[in-house]
Amino acid sequence: MSTSAEILTIRNLTKTFGDTVALNQVNFSLRAGEVHCLVGENGAGKSTLIKILAGAERPDDGVIVVFDKEHRYLSPDESLQLGIATIYQDLQLVTSLTVAENIFLGREIVTKFGVVDYTAQYRRATELLESMNISIPSNAIVETLSPAHQQTLQIVKALHVNARIMIMDEPTASLGIEETNALLNLVRRLVTKQIGIIYISHYLQEIFEIGDRVTVLKDGKAVQPLTVANSDVATITRHMIGREHSLFASRKSIASSDLVLQVHNLSKRDHFAEVSFDLHQGEILGFGGVIGAGRTELMNVIFGADLRDSGDILLHGHPLNCASPRSAIERGVVMIPEDRKLLALFDARSVRENIAVVDNEINHFWLKLGQELRAVQELIRRLHIVTAGTGQTIGSLSGGNQQKAVLARWLLSKGDLFIFDEPTKGVDIGAKEQIYELMAALVREGRSILLVSSELPELLAMSDRIAIMRSGKLVTTVDARQTTPRQLLALLLGIDDNGEFTR
């Protein structure tokens, strides 16, 4: 753990939004060369604290001390000038520009004639990347980079402006196993340069890998910082949710012999080839694989969001040839996508409008409004969606509550085949538990689920069987209850019993 002096101190920070207390006399500190993790359920106040440090929000009360200088609040420019860089979960990059152009955006190197010196920018960008052992070409277009390299680029941008304090908000949320390890190694290198890091993550394992201290936020209040080396998952989760926690309730398989979905030799060029599997009524079939294995692309074809090149899909014994998601929904197939911001939410619309946008059960217009409101209110209650009311814009909700709103939407439908693509990505432990309970309830009602997940404990606990995909091929299917985490990881990475990579 770093023993350096504190470079950031927050004292009694308070912020309210109307009657809602987002932060209640929060105290927090950060040392040079330290990773201080910040955890808490969705809505606990983490986002508000980040925005205050970034200058996007002003606190009502309290003091922010940065490098021994006291501030009542910060503007965005002041935050940057003080060396605070915020790396958000949603990428803040111009994807049509090059790596170098993004690094120098707003701070371009110009010639004596006042024009941008691209040669100098590429040279300096290359030096900066090499200094951190990052192998990204400085002339590459950002949209061609992997999610991991895009996330890394945001960190390099922060280094370019001499950031001494970095706030990382769920930096590995979109990354696979190998990419996550690479980013965590980069964090370790930043620490050796005496950069202080506030690290926010719902993946508690990451906290134990790189964290020095951890502060839990609950209902806007901060728990006394815990030393990571002297803590454990049970202690942290108890502080987060206020009780002892067992994330995965015991779930017995209730799958029947009745076939719901049959996929035969399904192929999509450059994504997956000759994939075959069956799904039974009341079954959760998990899909494991590293980034690029083809799982999401496979689900998109089944849902009608993309076209297949060849192969057959049968739903209840009848051909499923969906040319669009609408036709899939009409057949009872619904999908909760990985990128809920891009593919599932209408940010500017209300919670009610987002939940009721696919409502194929209420047909009479003169009855619809009253029935719709009652149905939406019941789902908000059932799923514990934290909202000021059905009229609140969904974009203002926390990530976990947005995800539960997407789930609520499909519960209004007549779907009997649910596709969950990374359903708990970016949500807190409490929200995860509610989503797992919902999935278990769906299969008890006779629904069937295809579950794509990058979280090994989630796959093992929630699935009846797990289909392993590598490089676009379904290589094997295993019984989840007969598979250990070590065995599953080896299958995902293609490692045999001798530790050798296989195809």
PDB file of C-alpha atoms in Angstrom, residues 154 191 232 362 395 416 489:
ATOM      1  CA  GLN A 154      -8.591   7.068 -22.915  1.00  0.00           C
ATOM      2  CA  VAL A 191       0.712   3.258  -9.862  1.00  0.00           C
ATOM      3  CA  ASP A 232     -12.864 -10.126   2.009  1.00  0.00           C
ATOM      4  CA  ILE A 362     -53.179  -4.572 -24.371  1.00  0.00           C
ATOM      5  CA  GLY A 395     -31.530   8.166 -19.039  1.00  0.00           C
ATOM      6  CA  ASP A 416     -41.485 -17.705 -24.159  1.00  0.00           C
ATOM      7  CA  LEU A 489     -11.885 -21.234 -17.866  1.00  0.00           C
TER       8      LEU A 489
END
